[in-house]
Amino acid sequence: MNKRVNFEDNLFILTMHLRVLQDVITLDVEAEFFLGKTLDDIYFADHLLATLLGSLQENNFLIDREEVLEHFASVETLFSNVVQSLLNHNGNMAIQGAPSIVEKLAVCRDNSLARQESIESLYPSSSTQSSSSVVSSVELAELLKGL
């Protein structure tokens, strides 16, 4: 993906969408009306999260990268919770009689766990952060020359 990705807005919209899915799963709705759309939305979210993570991994010099990683991690957790709610048969969305749906949701859950590990690995280590912010004696001498 060579174009600029607006992570904040994409993650915001996805967060709102996942919250709606969470409500659909927990409310007393007719599964026959909403199950298909809910599953399509979950598969879409899984694909979008994978795509955004790929873009984030490619962009090492993103401004506010750590903030984006934190937001991404919270969206990923929300996604994982929505998938787990369906797998646990919370609410009216009955999927226990459909092994193919359970398998696909299990794949989404596994994808989410893998992405969570990837997100963790993208956080800068504390030793890297502290060493990059330290000014060397040569740099300090150069900065103080004009004083």
Short mmCIF file of N, CA, C and O in Angstrom, two decimals, residues 2-102:
data_model
loop_
_atom_site.label_atom_id
_atom_site.label_comp_id
_atom_site.label_asym_id
_atom_site.label_seq_id
_atom_site.Cartn_x
_atom_site.Cartn_y
_atom_site.Cartn_z
N ASN A 2 0.98 1.90 -1.13
CA ASN A 2 1.89 3.03 -1.29
C ASN A 2 1.29 4.36 -0.86
O ASN A 2 1.99 5.33 -0.75
N LYS A 3 0.01 4.41 -0.67
CA LYS A 3 -0.61 5.69 -0.30
C LYS A 3 -0.59 5.89 1.21
O LYS A 3 -0.37 4.96 1.98
N ARG A 4 -0.84 7.12 1.62
CA ARG A 4 -0.86 7.47 3.03
C ARG A 4 -2.13 6.92 3.67
O ARG A 4 -3.23 7.10 3.16
N VAL A 5 -1.99 6.28 4.80
CA VAL A 5 -3.12 5.70 5.51
C VAL A 5 -3.42 6.57 6.72
O VAL A 5 -2.53 6.89 7.51
N ASN A 6 -4.68 6.95 6.88
CA ASN A 6 -5.10 7.71 8.04
C ASN A 6 -5.54 6.72 9.11
O ASN A 6 -6.71 6.35 9.18
N PHE A 7 -4.60 6.29 9.92
CA PHE A 7 -4.87 5.26 10.92
C PHE A 7 -5.92 5.69 11.93
O PHE A 7 -6.80 4.91 12.28
N GLU A 8 -5.82 6.93 12.40
CA GLU A 8 -6.74 7.39 13.44
C GLU A 8 -8.19 7.29 13.00
O GLU A 8 -9.03 6.75 13.73
N ASP A 9 -8.51 7.82 11.83
CA ASP A 9 -9.90 7.81 11.36
C ASP A 9 -10.38 6.39 11.06
O ASP A 9 -11.51 6.02 11.39
N ASN A 10 -9.52 5.60 10.43
CA ASN A 10 -9.90 4.22 10.12
C ASN A 10 -10.18 3.42 11.39
O ASN A 10 -11.15 2.68 11.49
N LEU A 11 -9.32 3.59 12.38
CA LEU A 11 -9.50 2.87 13.64
C LEU A 11 -10.72 3.40 14.40
O LEU A 11 -11.43 2.62 15.06
N PHE A 12 -10.98 4.69 14.32
CA PHE A 12 -12.16 5.26 14.97
C PHE A 12 -13.44 4.66 14.38
O PHE A 12 -14.32 4.21 15.12
N ILE A 13 -13.54 4.66 13.05
CA ILE A 13 -14.73 4.11 12.39
C ILE A 13 -14.88 2.63 12.73
O ILE A 13 -15.98 2.15 13.03
N LEU A 14 -13.79 1.89 12.71
CA LEU A 14 -13.85 0.47 13.02
C LEU A 14 -14.27 0.24 14.47
O LEU A 14 -15.04 -0.67 14.76
N THR A 15 -13.80 1.08 15.38
CA THR A 15 -14.21 0.98 16.79
C THR A 15 -15.72 1.16 16.92
O THR A 15 -16.39 0.37 17.59
N MET A 16 -16.25 2.18 16.27
CA MET A 16 -17.69 2.43 16.34
C MET A 16 -18.47 1.25 15.74
O MET A 16 -19.48 0.81 16.29
N HIS A 17 -17.97 0.73 14.66
CA HIS A 17 -18.62 -0.40 13.99
C HIS A 17 -18.61 -1.65 14.89
O HIS A 17 -19.61 -2.36 14.99
N LEU A 18 -17.48 -1.89 15.53
CA LEU A 18 -17.39 -3.06 16.43
C LEU A 18 -18.29 -2.90 17.65
O LEU A 18 -18.84 -3.89 18.15
N ARG A 19 -18.45 -1.69 18.13
CA ARG A 19 -19.36 -1.47 19.26
C ARG A 19 -20.80 -1.76 18.87
O ARG A 19 -21.58 -2.30 19.67
N VAL A 20 -21.17 -1.41 17.64
CA VAL A 20 -22.51 -1.75 17.15
C VAL A 20 -22.65 -3.27 17.08
O VAL A 20 -23.68 -3.83 17.50
N LEU A 21 -21.64 -3.95 16.57
CA LEU A 21 -21.69 -5.42 16.51
C LEU A 21 -21.83 -6.02 17.90
O LEU A 21 -22.58 -6.98 18.10
N GLN A 22 -21.12 -5.44 18.84
CA GLN A 22 -21.20 -5.92 20.22
C GLN A 22 -22.64 -5.79 20.74
O GLN A 22 -23.15 -6.69 21.40
N ASP A 23 -23.27 -4.68 20.42
CA ASP A 23 -24.67 -4.48 20.83
C ASP A 23 -25.60 -5.46 20.13
O ASP A 23 -26.51 -6.01 20.74
N VAL A 24 -25.38 -5.67 18.84
CA VAL A 24 -26.23 -6.60 18.09
C VAL A 24 -26.14 -8.00 18.70
O VAL A 24 -27.15 -8.70 18.83
N ILE A 25 -24.94 -8.39 19.09
CA ILE A 25 -24.75 -9.73 19.66
C ILE A 25 -25.42 -9.85 21.02
O ILE A 25 -26.01 -10.88 21.34
N THR A 26 -25.37 -8.81 21.82
CA THR A 26 -25.87 -8.93 23.19
C THR A 26 -27.36 -8.58 23.33
O THR A 26 -27.98 -8.97 24.31
N LEU A 27 -27.90 -7.83 22.36
CA LEU A 27 -29.32 -7.47 22.45
C LEU A 27 -30.21 -8.64 22.04
O LEU A 27 -29.77 -9.60 21.40
N ASP A 28 -31.46 -8.51 22.34
CA ASP A 28 -32.45 -9.55 22.03
C ASP A 28 -33.00 -9.32 20.62
O ASP A 28 -34.13 -8.89 20.44
N VAL A 29 -32.16 -9.58 19.62
CA VAL A 29 -32.55 -9.40 18.22
C VAL A 29 -32.79 -10.76 17.58
O VAL A 29 -32.35 -11.79 18.09
N GLU A 30 -33.48 -10.73 16.47
CA GLU A 30 -33.73 -11.96 15.73
C GLU A 30 -32.48 -12.35 14.95
O GLU A 30 -32.05 -11.63 14.06
N ALA A 31 -31.91 -13.48 15.28
CA ALA A 31 -30.68 -13.93 14.64
C ALA A 31 -30.86 -14.11 13.14
O ALA A 31 -29.95 -13.83 12.36
N GLU A 32 -32.04 -14.54 12.72
CA GLU A 32 -32.26 -14.76 11.29
C GLU A 32 -32.15 -13.46 10.49
O GLU A 32 -31.84 -13.48 9.32
N PHE A 33 -32.38 -12.32 11.13
CA PHE A 33 -32.26 -11.04 10.44
C PHE A 33 -30.83 -10.51 10.44
O PHE A 33 -30.40 -9.86 9.49
N PHE A 34 -30.10 -10.77 11.51
CA PHE A 34 -28.82 -10.10 11.70
C PHE A 34 -27.58 -11.00 11.64
O PHE A 34 -26.47 -10.47 11.54
N LEU A 35 -27.72 -12.30 11.71
CA LEU A 35 -26.54 -13.17 11.78
C LEU A 35 -25.65 -13.05 10.55
O LEU A 35 -24.44 -12.87 10.66
N GLY A 36 -26.23 -13.12 9.37
CA GLY A 36 -25.43 -13.05 8.14
C GLY A 36 -24.65 -11.75 8.03
O GLY A 36 -23.45 -11.75 7.73
N LYS A 37 -25.33 -10.65 8.28
CA LYS A 37 -24.68 -9.33 8.21
C LYS A 37 -23.61 -9.20 9.29
O LYS A 37 -22.52 -8.66 9.05
N THR A 38 -23.90 -9.70 10.48
CA THR A 38 -22.94 -9.63 11.58
C THR A 38 -21.67 -10.41 11.22
O THR A 38 -20.55 -9.93 11.43
N LEU A 39 -21.84 -11.59 10.67
CA LEU A 39 -20.68 -12.39 10.29
C LEU A 39 -19.88 -11.72 9.18
O LEU A 39 -18.64 -11.69 9.22
N ASP A 40 -20.57 -11.17 8.18
CA ASP A 40 -19.88 -10.45 7.11
C ASP A 40 -19.07 -9.28 7.68
O ASP A 40 -17.94 -9.04 7.26
N ASP A 41 -19.66 -8.58 8.63
CA ASP A 41 -18.97 -7.44 9.25
C ASP A 41 -17.75 -7.89 10.05
O ASP A 41 -16.71 -7.21 10.05
N ILE A 42 -17.85 -9.02 10.70
CA ILE A 42 -16.70 -9.55 11.45
C ILE A 42 -15.59 -9.96 10.50
O ILE A 42 -14.41 -9.65 10.73
N TYR A 43 -15.94 -10.62 9.40
CA TYR A 43 -14.92 -11.02 8.42
C TYR A 43 -14.27 -9.78 7.80
O TYR A 43 -13.06 -9.75 7.56
N PHE A 44 -15.09 -8.76 7.54
CA PHE A 44 -14.55 -7.50 7.01
C PHE A 44 -13.58 -6.87 8.01
O PHE A 44 -12.49 -6.41 7.64
N ALA A 45 -13.98 -6.80 9.27
CA ALA A 45 -13.12 -6.20 10.31
C ALA A 45 -11.81 -6.97 10.43
O ALA A 45 -10.74 -6.37 10.59
N ASP A 46 -11.87 -8.29 10.35
CA ASP A 46 -10.67 -9.12 10.42
C ASP A 46 -9.73 -8.76 9.28
O ASP A 46 -8.52 -8.56 9.48
N HIS A 47 -10.27 -8.65 8.09
CA HIS A 47 -9.47 -8.30 6.91
C HIS A 47 -8.90 -6.89 7.04
O HIS A 47 -7.71 -6.66 6.75
N LEU A 48 -9.72 -5.94 7.47
CA LEU A 48 -9.27 -4.56 7.61
C LEU A 48 -8.17 -4.44 8.66
O LEU A 48 -7.17 -3.74 8.44
N LEU A 49 -8.32 -5.11 9.78
CA LEU A 49 -7.29 -5.06 10.82
C LEU A 49 -5.97 -5.63 10.30
O LEU A 49 -4.90 -5.09 10.59
N ALA A 50 -6.04 -6.71 9.53
CA ALA A 50 -4.82 -7.29 8.96
C ALA A 50 -4.17 -6.32 7.98
O ALA A 50 -2.94 -6.15 7.98
N THR A 51 -4.98 -5.66 7.16
CA THR A 51 -4.46 -4.71 6.19
C THR A 51 -3.82 -3.51 6.88
O THR A 51 -2.72 -3.07 6.52
N LEU A 52 -4.51 -2.97 7.89
CA LEU A 52 -3.97 -1.82 8.62
C LEU A 52 -2.69 -2.18 9.36
O LEU A 52 -1.75 -1.38 9.42
N LEU A 53 -2.63 -3.39 9.93
CA LEU A 53 -1.42 -3.80 10.62
C LEU A 53 -0.25 -3.90 9.64
O LEU A 53 0.87 -3.49 9.95
N GLY A 54 -0.52 -4.43 8.46
CA GLY A 54 0.52 -4.50 7.43
C GLY A 54 1.06 -3.11 7.08
O GLY A 54 2.27 -2.91 6.97
N SER A 55 0.16 -2.15 6.94
CA SER A 55 0.57 -0.78 6.65
C SER A 55 1.36 -0.18 7.80
O SER A 55 2.33 0.54 7.59
N LEU A 56 0.94 -0.47 9.00
CA LEU A 56 1.62 0.03 10.19
C LEU A 56 3.02 -0.57 10.31
O LEU A 56 3.98 0.12 10.66
N GLN A 57 3.15 -1.84 9.99
CA GLN A 57 4.46 -2.49 10.05
C GLN A 57 5.42 -1.91 9.01
O GLN A 57 6.62 -1.85 9.24
N GLU A 58 4.89 -1.49 7.86
CA GLU A 58 5.71 -0.92 6.80
C GLU A 58 6.14 0.51 7.10
O GLU A 58 7.11 1.00 6.54
N ASN A 59 5.41 1.18 7.97
CA ASN A 59 5.64 2.60 8.22
C ASN A 59 6.31 2.79 9.58
O ASN A 59 5.66 3.09 10.57
N ASN A 60 7.63 2.67 9.60
CA ASN A 60 8.38 2.78 10.85
C ASN A 60 8.52 4.21 11.35
O ASN A 60 8.85 4.43 12.51
N PHE A 61 8.31 5.19 10.48
CA PHE A 61 8.55 6.58 10.85
C PHE A 61 7.26 7.36 10.99
O PHE A 61 7.23 8.57 10.80
N LEU A 62 6.21 6.70 11.34
CA LEU A 62 4.91 7.33 11.52
C LEU A 62 4.94 8.26 12.72
O LEU A 62 5.42 7.89 13.79
N ILE A 63 4.43 9.47 12.53
CA ILE A 63 4.33 10.41 13.64
C ILE A 63 3.30 9.87 14.61
O ILE A 63 2.26 9.36 14.21
N ASP A 64 3.56 9.96 15.89
CA ASP A 64 2.67 9.43 16.94
C ASP A 64 2.46 7.93 16.80
O ASP A 64 1.38 7.41 17.06
N ARG A 65 3.48 7.22 16.39
CA ARG A 65 3.40 5.77 16.16
C ARG A 65 2.94 5.03 17.42
O ARG A 65 2.11 4.14 17.34
N GLU A 66 3.48 5.42 18.57
CA GLU A 66 3.12 4.72 19.80
C GLU A 66 1.64 4.93 20.15
O GLU A 66 0.96 4.00 20.59
N GLU A 67 1.13 6.12 19.91
CA GLU A 67 -0.29 6.40 20.15
C GLU A 67 -1.17 5.58 19.20
O GLU A 67 -2.20 5.04 19.61
N VAL A 68 -0.76 5.47 17.95
CA VAL A 68 -1.49 4.66 16.98
C VAL A 68 -1.47 3.19 17.40
O VAL A 68 -2.47 2.49 17.32
N LEU A 69 -0.32 2.73 17.88
CA LEU A 69 -0.22 1.34 18.34
C LEU A 69 -1.17 1.08 19.51
O LEU A 69 -1.82 0.03 19.56
N GLU A 70 -1.26 2.02 20.43
CA GLU A 70 -2.16 1.86 21.57
C GLU A 70 -3.62 1.80 21.11
O GLU A 70 -4.39 0.96 21.59
N HIS A 71 -3.99 2.68 20.20
CA HIS A 71 -5.35 2.69 19.66
C HIS A 71 -5.63 1.38 18.92
O HIS A 71 -6.68 0.78 19.06
N PHE A 72 -4.65 0.96 18.11
CA PHE A 72 -4.79 -0.28 17.36
C PHE A 72 -4.98 -1.46 18.32
O PHE A 72 -5.83 -2.32 18.09
N ALA A 73 -4.21 -1.47 19.39
CA ALA A 73 -4.31 -2.57 20.37
C ALA A 73 -5.70 -2.59 21.02
O ALA A 73 -6.28 -3.66 21.22
N SER A 74 -6.25 -1.42 21.31
CA SER A 74 -7.59 -1.40 21.93
C SER A 74 -8.66 -1.84 20.94
O SER A 74 -9.61 -2.54 21.32
N VAL A 75 -8.53 -1.47 19.68
CA VAL A 75 -9.49 -1.93 18.66
C VAL A 75 -9.36 -3.43 18.48
O VAL A 75 -10.37 -4.13 18.37
N GLU A 76 -8.16 -3.93 18.49
CA GLU A 76 -7.94 -5.38 18.34
C GLU A 76 -8.55 -6.13 19.51
O GLU A 76 -9.14 -7.20 19.33
N THR A 77 -8.44 -5.60 20.70
CA THR A 77 -9.04 -6.22 21.88
C THR A 77 -10.56 -6.24 21.76
O THR A 77 -11.21 -7.25 22.06
N LEU A 78 -11.13 -5.13 21.30
CA LEU A 78 -12.57 -5.06 21.10
C LEU A 78 -13.02 -6.09 20.07
O LEU A 78 -14.01 -6.80 20.28
N PHE A 79 -12.28 -6.20 18.97
CA PHE A 79 -12.60 -7.19 17.94
C PHE A 79 -12.55 -8.60 18.53
O PHE A 79 -13.46 -9.40 18.31
N SER A 80 -11.52 -8.89 19.28
CA SER A 80 -11.37 -10.20 19.89
C SER A 80 -12.55 -10.50 20.82
O SER A 80 -13.06 -11.63 20.85
N ASN A 81 -12.99 -9.49 21.58
CA ASN A 81 -14.12 -9.68 22.48
C ASN A 81 -15.42 -9.97 21.73
O ASN A 81 -16.23 -10.80 22.16
N VAL A 82 -15.63 -9.28 20.62
CA VAL A 82 -16.83 -9.52 19.80
C VAL A 82 -16.82 -10.95 19.26
O VAL A 82 -17.83 -11.66 19.35
N VAL A 83 -15.69 -11.36 18.73
CA VAL A 83 -15.59 -12.72 18.18
C VAL A 83 -15.79 -13.75 19.29
O VAL A 83 -16.53 -14.73 19.12
N GLN A 84 -15.16 -13.52 20.43
CA GLN A 84 -15.28 -14.46 21.55
C GLN A 84 -16.72 -14.53 22.06
O GLN A 84 -17.19 -15.60 22.44
N SER A 85 -17.42 -13.41 22.05
CA SER A 85 -18.83 -13.41 22.47
C SER A 85 -19.66 -14.31 21.58
O SER A 85 -20.52 -15.06 22.05
N LEU A 86 -19.41 -14.23 20.29
CA LEU A 86 -20.14 -15.12 19.37
C LEU A 86 -19.77 -16.58 19.59
O LEU A 86 -20.63 -17.46 19.59
N LEU A 87 -18.49 -16.83 19.78
CA LEU A 87 -18.04 -18.21 20.00
C LEU A 87 -18.58 -18.77 21.32
O LEU A 87 -18.82 -19.98 21.42
N ASN A 88 -18.77 -17.90 22.30
CA ASN A 88 -19.30 -18.34 23.60
C ASN A 88 -20.81 -18.40 23.62
O ASN A 88 -21.41 -18.68 24.66
N HIS A 89 -21.44 -18.08 22.49
CA HIS A 89 -22.90 -18.12 22.35
C HIS A 89 -23.58 -17.14 23.28
O HIS A 89 -24.65 -17.42 23.81
N ASN A 90 -22.97 -15.98 23.48
CA ASN A 90 -23.59 -14.92 24.27
C ASN A 90 -24.65 -14.23 23.41
O ASN A 90 -24.40 -13.87 22.29
N GLY A 91 -25.83 -14.06 23.93
CA GLY A 91 -26.89 -13.40 23.20
C GLY A 91 -27.68 -14.36 22.33
O GLY A 91 -27.63 -15.58 22.51
N ASN A 92 -28.39 -13.80 21.37
CA ASN A 92 -29.29 -14.60 20.53
C ASN A 92 -28.66 -15.14 19.26
O ASN A 92 -29.32 -15.84 18.50
N MET A 93 -27.43 -14.80 18.98
CA MET A 93 -26.80 -15.25 17.75
C MET A 93 -26.36 -16.70 17.90
O MET A 93 -25.27 -17.00 18.36
N ALA A 94 -27.23 -17.61 17.51
CA ALA A 94 -26.96 -19.03 17.68
C ALA A 94 -26.10 -19.55 16.53
O ALA A 94 -26.54 -19.61 15.39
N ILE A 95 -24.86 -19.88 16.84
CA ILE A 95 -23.96 -20.43 15.81
C ILE A 95 -23.52 -21.84 16.14
O ILE A 95 -22.80 -22.46 15.36
N GLN A 96 -23.95 -22.37 17.30
CA GLN A 96 -23.47 -23.68 17.71
C GLN A 96 -23.88 -24.79 16.73
O GLN A 96 -23.22 -25.79 16.65
N GLY A 97 -24.93 -24.59 15.97
CA GLY A 97 -25.35 -25.62 15.01
C GLY A 97 -24.70 -25.48 13.66
O GLY A 97 -25.05 -26.19 12.74
N ALA A 98 -23.77 -24.56 13.52
CA ALA A 98 -23.13 -24.31 12.23
C ALA A 98 -21.61 -24.42 12.37
O ALA A 98 -20.93 -23.42 12.64
N PRO A 99 -21.07 -25.63 12.18
CA PRO A 99 -19.63 -25.81 12.38
C PRO A 99 -18.76 -24.95 11.46
O PRO A 99 -17.68 -24.53 11.85
N SER A 100 -19.23 -24.67 10.24
CA SER A 100 -18.41 -23.86 9.34
C SER A 100 -18.27 -22.43 9.87
O SER A 100 -17.20 -21.82 9.74
N ILE A 101 -19.33 -21.91 10.48
CA ILE A 101 -19.26 -20.57 11.07
C ILE A 101 -18.32 -20.57 12.26
O ILE A 101 -17.50 -19.67 12.43
N VAL A 102 -18.43 -21.58 13.09
CA VAL A 102 -17.56 -21.68 14.26
C VAL A 102 -16.10 -21.75 13.83
O VAL A 102 -15.23 -21.10 14.42
#
